[in-house]
Amino acid sequence: MKIFNTRLSTPSDVQKTQLAEQYKADDYLLLDFDTRQHSRFRAITVSGEAVGVDLPRTGVLKGDDVLINESGELMQVIAKPQAVTKVTAANDFLLMKGAYHLGNRHVPLMFDHSFDQGEAGYALYFENDHVLAQMLENLGLHIESTSVPFEPETGAYQKGQGHSHGHSHSHAHSHSDSHSHQESHDHSHDESHSHGHSHSHHDAPVGRSNDG
């Protein structure tokens, strides 16, 4: 099994051509956000080949990141569309208010204006959570379920955080990973900040992975 252990920061023109050919052959990884948070995992390419990823802990894999192994072989990562909650509002102030309350709960958030947007011209996206959705509705924001590549903001002090989340890769692949995201969130949401988000970002096997 091929093991990819390095991120390639700037592919050369030759490598870009190679990646384009691999993309046409479905030789790339289509990964959801939960999988991309891990540095060690096994995965299956869109074409069905099992590969391993073993990276230093250098942050979340982004859509369009390129990995390389010791033999010089390349593997591109594409952010997989996944079920999320989309938040829009009648004005910028109300949307900022919603972002503030979600931020208080340390919820990974994607800010976007390249998909369909509401009156404010922007939208927020977060992983489905019915308690948070109800809170936002009570604040007067509009919520709906949708499916998009989820690329939340990284920490303001981390490198490479400014990913403009408009990847329009037309991935018509029917990869229906049954992602039963069990949110063990202790949401006592009356501003008492009981942040029970147990997103344990460890190098444990996820998704299709079975890291022995």
PDB file of C-alpha atoms in Angstrom:
ATOM      1  CA  MET A   1       0.000   0.000   0.000  1.00  0.00           C
ATOM      2  CA  LYS A   2       1.280   3.451  -0.882  1.00  0.00           C
ATOM      3  CA  ILE A   3       1.993   5.697   2.114  1.00  0.00           C
ATOM      4  CA  PHE A   4       1.931   9.465   1.612  1.00  0.00           C
ATOM      5  CA  ASN A   5       3.917  11.260   4.294  1.00  0.00           C
ATOM      6  CA  THR A   6       4.636  14.799   3.033  1.00  0.00           C
ATOM      7  CA  ARG A   7       2.560  17.774   1.944  1.00  0.00           C
ATOM      8  CA  LEU A   8       3.704  19.265  -1.336  1.00  0.00           C
ATOM      9  CA  SER A   9       3.552  23.029  -0.924  1.00  0.00           C
ATOM     10  CA  THR A  10       3.940  24.133  -4.543  1.00  0.00           C
ATOM     11  CA  PRO A  11       3.524  21.543  -7.321  1.00  0.00           C
ATOM     12  CA  SER A  12       5.638  22.111 -10.421  1.00  0.00           C
ATOM     13  CA  ASP A  13       4.039  22.424 -13.856  1.00  0.00           C
ATOM     14  CA  VAL A  14       4.915  18.794 -14.561  1.00  0.00           C
ATOM     15  CA  GLN A  15       3.312  17.732 -11.289  1.00  0.00           C
ATOM     16  CA  LYS A  16       0.206  19.797 -12.022  1.00  0.00           C
ATOM     17  CA  THR A  17      -0.152  17.985 -15.350  1.00  0.00           C
ATOM     18  CA  GLN A  18       0.235  14.669 -13.576  1.00  0.00           C
ATOM     19  CA  LEU A  19      -2.405  15.619 -10.995  1.00  0.00           C
ATOM     20  CA  ALA A  20      -4.828  16.616 -13.751  1.00  0.00           C
ATOM     21  CA  GLU A  21      -4.360  13.211 -15.384  1.00  0.00           C
ATOM     22  CA  GLN A  22      -4.869  11.458 -12.052  1.00  0.00           C
ATOM     23  CA  TYR A  23      -8.035  13.463 -11.464  1.00  0.00           C
ATOM     24  CA  LYS A  24      -9.472  12.295 -14.776  1.00  0.00           C
ATOM     25  CA  ALA A  25      -8.670   8.723 -13.745  1.00  0.00           C
ATOM     26  CA  ASP A  26     -10.352   9.188 -10.320  1.00  0.00           C
ATOM     27  CA  ASP A  27      -6.960   8.720  -8.672  1.00  0.00           C
ATOM     28  CA  TYR A  28      -7.441  11.142  -5.785  1.00  0.00           C
ATOM     29  CA  LEU A  29      -8.881  11.217  -2.259  1.00  0.00           C
ATOM     30  CA  LEU A  30     -12.354  12.581  -1.550  1.00  0.00           C
ATOM     31  CA  LEU A  31     -12.370  13.209   2.201  1.00  0.00           C
ATOM     32  CA  ASP A  32     -14.823  14.771   4.629  1.00  0.00           C
ATOM     33  CA  PHE A  33     -13.781  17.254   7.306  1.00  0.00           C
ATOM     34  CA  ASP A  34     -13.640  14.721  10.129  1.00  0.00           C
ATOM     35  CA  THR A  35     -11.150  12.583   8.210  1.00  0.00           C
ATOM     36  CA  ARG A  36      -9.061  15.577   7.128  1.00  0.00           C
ATOM     37  CA  GLN A  37      -8.495  16.566  10.769  1.00  0.00           C
ATOM     38  CA  HIS A  38      -6.337  13.480  11.314  1.00  0.00           C
ATOM     39  CA  SER A  39      -2.694  13.138  10.381  1.00  0.00           C
ATOM     40  CA  ARG A  40      -2.637   9.318  10.232  1.00  0.00           C
ATOM     41  CA  PHE A  41      -5.344   7.272   8.528  1.00  0.00           C
ATOM     42  CA  ARG A  42      -6.097   4.851   5.745  1.00  0.00           C
ATOM     43  CA  ALA A  43      -8.392   5.836   2.918  1.00  0.00           C
ATOM     44  CA  ILE A  44      -9.700   4.669  -0.441  1.00  0.00           C
ATOM     45  CA  THR A  45      -9.173   6.694  -3.591  1.00  0.00           C
ATOM     46  CA  VAL A  46     -12.198   7.418  -5.757  1.00  0.00           C
ATOM     47  CA  SER A  47     -10.949   4.726  -8.144  1.00  0.00           C
ATOM     48  CA  GLY A  48     -10.887   2.180  -5.289  1.00  0.00           C
ATOM     49  CA  GLU A  49      -7.202   1.932  -4.309  1.00  0.00           C
ATOM     50  CA  ALA A  50      -6.292   1.699  -0.613  1.00  0.00           C
ATOM     51  CA  VAL A  51      -3.623   4.195   0.482  1.00  0.00           C
ATOM     52  CA  GLY A  52      -2.192   5.381   3.775  1.00  0.00           C
ATOM     53  CA  VAL A  53      -1.568   8.907   5.030  1.00  0.00           C
ATOM     54  CA  ASP A  54       1.075   9.471   7.707  1.00  0.00           C
ATOM     55  CA  LEU A  55       1.805  13.176   8.127  1.00  0.00           C
ATOM     56  CA  PRO A  56       3.405  15.332  10.799  1.00  0.00           C
ATOM     57  CA  ARG A  57       0.827  17.183  12.870  1.00  0.00           C
ATOM     58  CA  THR A  58       0.695  20.310  10.748  1.00  0.00           C
ATOM     59  CA  GLY A  59      -2.981  21.181  10.777  1.00  0.00           C
ATOM     60  CA  VAL A  60      -6.106  20.116   8.930  1.00  0.00           C
ATOM     61  CA  LEU A  61      -5.837  18.884   5.353  1.00  0.00           C
ATOM     62  CA  LYS A  62      -7.541  21.322   3.004  1.00  0.00           C
ATOM     63  CA  GLY A  63      -9.296  20.643  -0.242  1.00  0.00           C
ATOM     64  CA  ASP A  64      -6.726  20.729  -3.085  1.00  0.00           C
ATOM     65  CA  ASP A  65      -3.810  19.849  -0.789  1.00  0.00           C
ATOM     66  CA  VAL A  66      -1.300  17.584  -2.522  1.00  0.00           C
ATOM     67  CA  LEU A  67       0.561  14.751  -0.804  1.00  0.00           C
ATOM     68  CA  ILE A  68       3.723  13.043  -1.990  1.00  0.00           C
ATOM     69  CA  ASN A  69       5.427   9.813  -0.924  1.00  0.00           C
ATOM     70  CA  GLU A  70       9.077   8.806  -0.841  1.00  0.00           C
ATOM     71  CA  SER A  71       8.848   7.472  -4.405  1.00  0.00           C
ATOM     72  CA  GLY A  72       7.651  10.835  -5.706  1.00  0.00           C
ATOM     73  CA  GLU A  73       4.088   9.664  -6.337  1.00  0.00           C
ATOM     74  CA  LEU A  74       1.384  12.283  -5.840  1.00  0.00           C
ATOM     75  CA  MET A  75      -2.063  12.209  -4.282  1.00  0.00           C
ATOM     76  CA  GLN A  76      -4.489  15.125  -4.280  1.00  0.00           C
ATOM     77  CA  VAL A  77      -7.009  15.676  -1.507  1.00  0.00           C
ATOM     78  CA  ILE A  78     -10.445  17.003  -2.411  1.00  0.00           C
ATOM     79  CA  ALA A  79     -12.895  18.198   0.235  1.00  0.00           C
ATOM     80  CA  LYS A  80     -15.925  15.942   0.086  1.00  0.00           C
ATOM     81  CA  PRO A  81     -19.410  17.508   0.051  1.00  0.00           C
ATOM     82  CA  GLN A  82     -21.094  16.611   3.316  1.00  0.00           C
ATOM     83  CA  ALA A  83     -24.293  17.298   5.203  1.00  0.00           C
ATOM     84  CA  VAL A  84     -24.066  20.613   7.050  1.00  0.00           C
ATOM     85  CA  THR A  85     -26.324  23.360   8.338  1.00  0.00           C
ATOM     86  CA  LYS A  86     -26.377  26.596   6.361  1.00  0.00           C
ATOM     87  CA  VAL A  87     -27.151  29.838   8.209  1.00  0.00           C
ATOM     88  CA  THR A  88     -28.304  33.032   6.532  1.00  0.00           C
ATOM     89  CA  ALA A  89     -29.853  36.225   7.883  1.00  0.00           C
ATOM     90  CA  ALA A  90     -31.788  39.306   6.864  1.00  0.00           C
ATOM     91  CA  ASN A  91     -28.809  41.578   7.578  1.00  0.00           C
ATOM     92  CA  ASP A  92     -25.107  41.531   8.373  1.00  0.00           C
ATOM     93  CA  PHE A  93     -25.593  42.385  12.043  1.00  0.00           C
ATOM     94  CA  LEU A  94     -27.851  39.416  12.677  1.00  0.00           C
ATOM     95  CA  LEU A  95     -25.437  37.070  10.907  1.00  0.00           C
ATOM     96  CA  MET A  96     -22.551  38.417  12.986  1.00  0.00           C
ATOM     97  CA  LYS A  97     -24.614  37.808  16.100  1.00  0.00           C
ATOM     98  CA  GLY A  98     -25.134  34.195  15.062  1.00  0.00           C
ATOM     99  CA  ALA A  99     -21.405  33.784  14.354  1.00  0.00           C
ATOM    100  CA  TYR A 100     -20.615  35.199  17.791  1.00  0.00           C
ATOM    101  CA  HIS A 101     -22.830  32.708  19.614  1.00  0.00           C
ATOM    102  CA  LEU A 102     -21.483  29.784  17.581  1.00  0.00           C
ATOM    103  CA  GLY A 103     -17.924  30.968  18.200  1.00  0.00           C
ATOM    104  CA  ASN A 104     -18.612  31.044  21.926  1.00  0.00           C
ATOM    105  CA  ARG A 105     -19.277  27.328  21.667  1.00  0.00           C
ATOM    106  CA  HIS A 106     -16.085  26.634  19.691  1.00  0.00           C
ATOM    107  CA  VAL A 107     -18.038  25.340  16.709  1.00  0.00           C
ATOM    108  CA  PRO A 108     -15.972  24.884  13.509  1.00  0.00           C
ATOM    109  CA  LEU A 109     -17.479  27.445  11.124  1.00  0.00           C
ATOM    110  CA  MET A 110     -17.168  28.039   7.411  1.00  0.00           C
ATOM    111  CA  PHE A 111     -17.837  31.574   6.151  1.00  0.00           C
ATOM    112  CA  ASP A 112     -18.832  31.776   2.548  1.00  0.00           C
ATOM    113  CA  HIS A 113     -20.267  33.983  -0.149  1.00  0.00           C
ATOM    114  CA  SER A 114     -19.743  31.798  -3.214  1.00  0.00           C
ATOM    115  CA  PHE A 115     -22.737  29.514  -2.680  1.00  0.00           C
ATOM    116  CA  ASP A 116     -26.345  30.728  -2.578  1.00  0.00           C
ATOM    117  CA  GLN A 117     -26.588  33.409   0.069  1.00  0.00           C
ATOM    118  CA  GLY A 118     -29.314  35.196   1.989  1.00  0.00           C
ATOM    119  CA  GLU A 119     -30.174  38.861   2.220  1.00  0.00           C
ATOM    120  CA  ALA A 120     -26.954  39.612   4.075  1.00  0.00           C
ATOM    121  CA  GLY A 121     -24.897  38.354   1.123  1.00  0.00           C
ATOM    122  CA  TYR A 122     -23.023  35.788   3.208  1.00  0.00           C
ATOM    123  CA  ALA A 123     -23.653  32.446   4.840  1.00  0.00           C
ATOM    124  CA  LEU A 124     -22.298  30.410   7.720  1.00  0.00           C
ATOM    125  CA  TYR A 125     -21.965  26.631   7.653  1.00  0.00           C
ATOM    126  CA  PHE A 126     -21.430  24.199  10.516  1.00  0.00           C
ATOM    127  CA  GLU A 127     -21.757  20.460  11.070  1.00  0.00           C
ATOM    128  CA  ASN A 128     -25.335  19.460  11.824  1.00  0.00           C
ATOM    129  CA  ASP A 129     -26.419  19.991  15.411  1.00  0.00           C
ATOM    130  CA  HIS A 130     -30.117  20.375  16.153  1.00  0.00           C
ATOM    131  CA  VAL A 131     -29.536  22.208  19.463  1.00  0.00           C
ATOM    132  CA  LEU A 132     -27.394  24.864  17.795  1.00  0.00           C
ATOM    133  CA  ALA A 133     -29.849  25.123  14.917  1.00  0.00           C
ATOM    134  CA  GLN A 134     -32.713  25.770  17.347  1.00  0.00           C
ATOM    135  CA  MET A 135     -30.666  28.439  19.134  1.00  0.00           C
ATOM    136  CA  LEU A 136     -30.031  30.252  15.854  1.00  0.00           C
ATOM    137  CA  GLU A 137     -33.681  30.092  14.848  1.00  0.00           C
ATOM    138  CA  ASN A 138     -34.593  31.601  18.215  1.00  0.00           C
ATOM    139  CA  LEU A 139     -32.207  34.471  17.432  1.00  0.00           C
ATOM    140  CA  GLY A 140     -34.064  35.112  14.166  1.00  0.00           C
ATOM    141  CA  LEU A 141     -31.622  33.534  11.708  1.00  0.00           C
ATOM    142  CA  HIS A 142     -32.636  31.251   8.864  1.00  0.00           C
ATOM    143  CA  ILE A 143     -31.235  27.713   8.806  1.00  0.00           C
ATOM    144  CA  GLU A 144     -31.432  24.918   6.264  1.00  0.00           C
ATOM    145  CA  SER A 145     -29.779  21.578   5.611  1.00  0.00           C
ATOM    146  CA  THR A 146     -27.469  21.363   2.637  1.00  0.00           C
ATOM    147  CA  SER A 147     -24.419  19.509   1.343  1.00  0.00           C
ATOM    148  CA  VAL A 148     -21.187  21.326   0.457  1.00  0.00           C
ATOM    149  CA  PRO A 149     -17.421  20.763   0.813  1.00  0.00           C
ATOM    150  CA  PHE A 150     -16.885  21.831   4.432  1.00  0.00           C
ATOM    151  CA  GLU A 151     -13.759  23.968   4.896  1.00  0.00           C
ATOM    152  CA  PRO A 152     -14.091  25.708   8.289  1.00  0.00           C
ATOM    153  CA  GLU A 153     -11.841  28.535   9.399  1.00  0.00           C
ATOM    154  CA  THR A 154      -8.639  27.516  11.122  1.00  0.00           C
ATOM    155  CA  GLY A 155      -7.098  29.389  14.039  1.00  0.00           C
ATOM    156  CA  ALA A 156      -6.143  32.975  13.329  1.00  0.00           C
ATOM    157  CA  TYR A 157      -2.546  32.224  14.305  1.00  0.00           C
ATOM    158  CA  GLN A 158      -2.170  29.126  12.151  1.00  0.00           C
ATOM    159  CA  LYS A 159      -0.490  29.084   8.774  1.00  0.00           C
ATOM    160  CA  GLY A 160      -2.470  28.725   5.588  1.00  0.00           C
ATOM    161  CA  GLN A 161      -5.812  29.569   7.103  1.00  0.00           C
ATOM    162  CA  GLY A 162      -7.216  31.775   4.382  1.00  0.00           C
ATOM    163  CA  HIS A 163      -8.912  29.217   2.200  1.00  0.00           C
ATOM    164  CA  SER A 164     -11.578  30.851   0.046  1.00  0.00           C
ATOM    165  CA  HIS A 165     -14.220  28.191   0.238  1.00  0.00           C
ATOM    166  CA  GLY A 166     -15.493  28.144  -3.294  1.00  0.00           C
ATOM    167  CA  HIS A 167     -14.107  24.909  -4.694  1.00  0.00           C
ATOM    168  CA  SER A 168     -16.349  24.182  -7.631  1.00  0.00           C
ATOM    169  CA  HIS A 169     -15.049  20.684  -8.349  1.00  0.00           C
ATOM    170  CA  SER A 170     -18.012  18.935  -9.907  1.00  0.00           C
ATOM    171  CA  HIS A 171     -17.694  15.712  -7.944  1.00  0.00           C
ATOM    172  CA  ALA A 172     -20.657  13.710  -9.083  1.00  0.00           C
ATOM    173  CA  HIS A 173     -19.415  10.721  -7.151  1.00  0.00           C
ATOM    174  CA  SER A 174     -22.022   8.898  -5.141  1.00  0.00           C
ATOM    175  CA  HIS A 175     -19.827   8.219  -2.142  1.00  0.00           C
ATOM    176  CA  SER A 176     -22.435   7.939   0.539  1.00  0.00           C
ATOM    177  CA  ASP A 177     -20.326   7.367   3.614  1.00  0.00           C
ATOM    178  CA  SER A 178     -22.786   6.718   6.378  1.00  0.00           C
ATOM    179  CA  HIS A 179     -21.523   9.413   8.669  1.00  0.00           C
ATOM    180  CA  SER A 180     -23.472   9.017  11.847  1.00  0.00           C
ATOM    181  CA  HIS A 181     -21.902  12.007  13.543  1.00  0.00           C
ATOM    182  CA  GLN A 182     -22.969  11.518  17.111  1.00  0.00           C
ATOM    183  CA  GLU A 183     -22.722  14.876  18.656  1.00  0.00           C
ATOM    184  CA  SER A 184     -21.966  14.395  22.309  1.00  0.00           C
ATOM    185  CA  HIS A 185     -22.352  18.099  22.874  1.00  0.00           C
ATOM    186  CA  ASP A 186     -23.368  19.123  26.364  1.00  0.00           C
ATOM    187  CA  HIS A 187     -25.215  22.156  25.155  1.00  0.00           C
ATOM    188  CA  SER A 188     -26.464  24.034  28.157  1.00  0.00           C
ATOM    189  CA  HIS A 189     -26.585  27.074  25.922  1.00  0.00           C
ATOM    190  CA  ASP A 190     -27.414  29.872  28.258  1.00  0.00           C
ATOM    191  CA  GLU A 191     -24.138  31.620  27.919  1.00  0.00           C
ATOM    192  CA  SER A 192     -22.652  29.497  30.698  1.00  0.00           C
ATOM    193  CA  HIS A 193     -20.079  28.118  28.256  1.00  0.00           C
ATOM    194  CA  SER A 194     -20.273  24.473  29.090  1.00  0.00           C
ATOM    195  CA  HIS A 195     -18.327  23.553  25.969  1.00  0.00           C
ATOM    196  CA  GLY A 196     -18.834  19.869  25.741  1.00  0.00           C
ATOM    197  CA  HIS A 197     -17.572  19.524  22.168  1.00  0.00           C
ATOM    198  CA  SER A 198     -15.510  16.428  22.381  1.00  0.00           C
ATOM    199  CA  HIS A 199     -13.919  16.652  18.936  1.00  0.00           C
ATOM    200  CA  SER A 200     -10.879  14.625  19.809  1.00  0.00           C
ATOM    201  CA  HIS A 201      -8.401  15.433  17.058  1.00  0.00           C
ATOM    202  CA  HIS A 202      -6.125  12.507  17.606  1.00  0.00           C
ATOM    203  CA  ASP A 203      -4.417  10.370  15.060  1.00  0.00           C
ATOM    204  CA  ALA A 204      -7.042   7.698  15.316  1.00  0.00           C
ATOM    205  CA  PRO A 205      -8.426   5.816  12.333  1.00  0.00           C
ATOM    206  CA  VAL A 206     -11.489   7.482  10.861  1.00  0.00           C
ATOM    207  CA  GLY A 207     -13.845   7.168   7.944  1.00  0.00           C
ATOM    208  CA  ARG A 208     -12.858   4.172   5.911  1.00  0.00           C
ATOM    209  CA  SER A 209      -9.661   3.914   7.857  1.00  0.00           C
ATOM    210  CA  ASN A 210      -8.592   0.979   9.901  1.00  0.00           C
ATOM    211  CA  ASP A 211      -5.202   1.976  11.143  1.00  0.00           C
ATOM    212  CA  GLY A 212      -3.882  -1.082  12.918  1.00  0.00           C
TER     213      GLY A 212
END
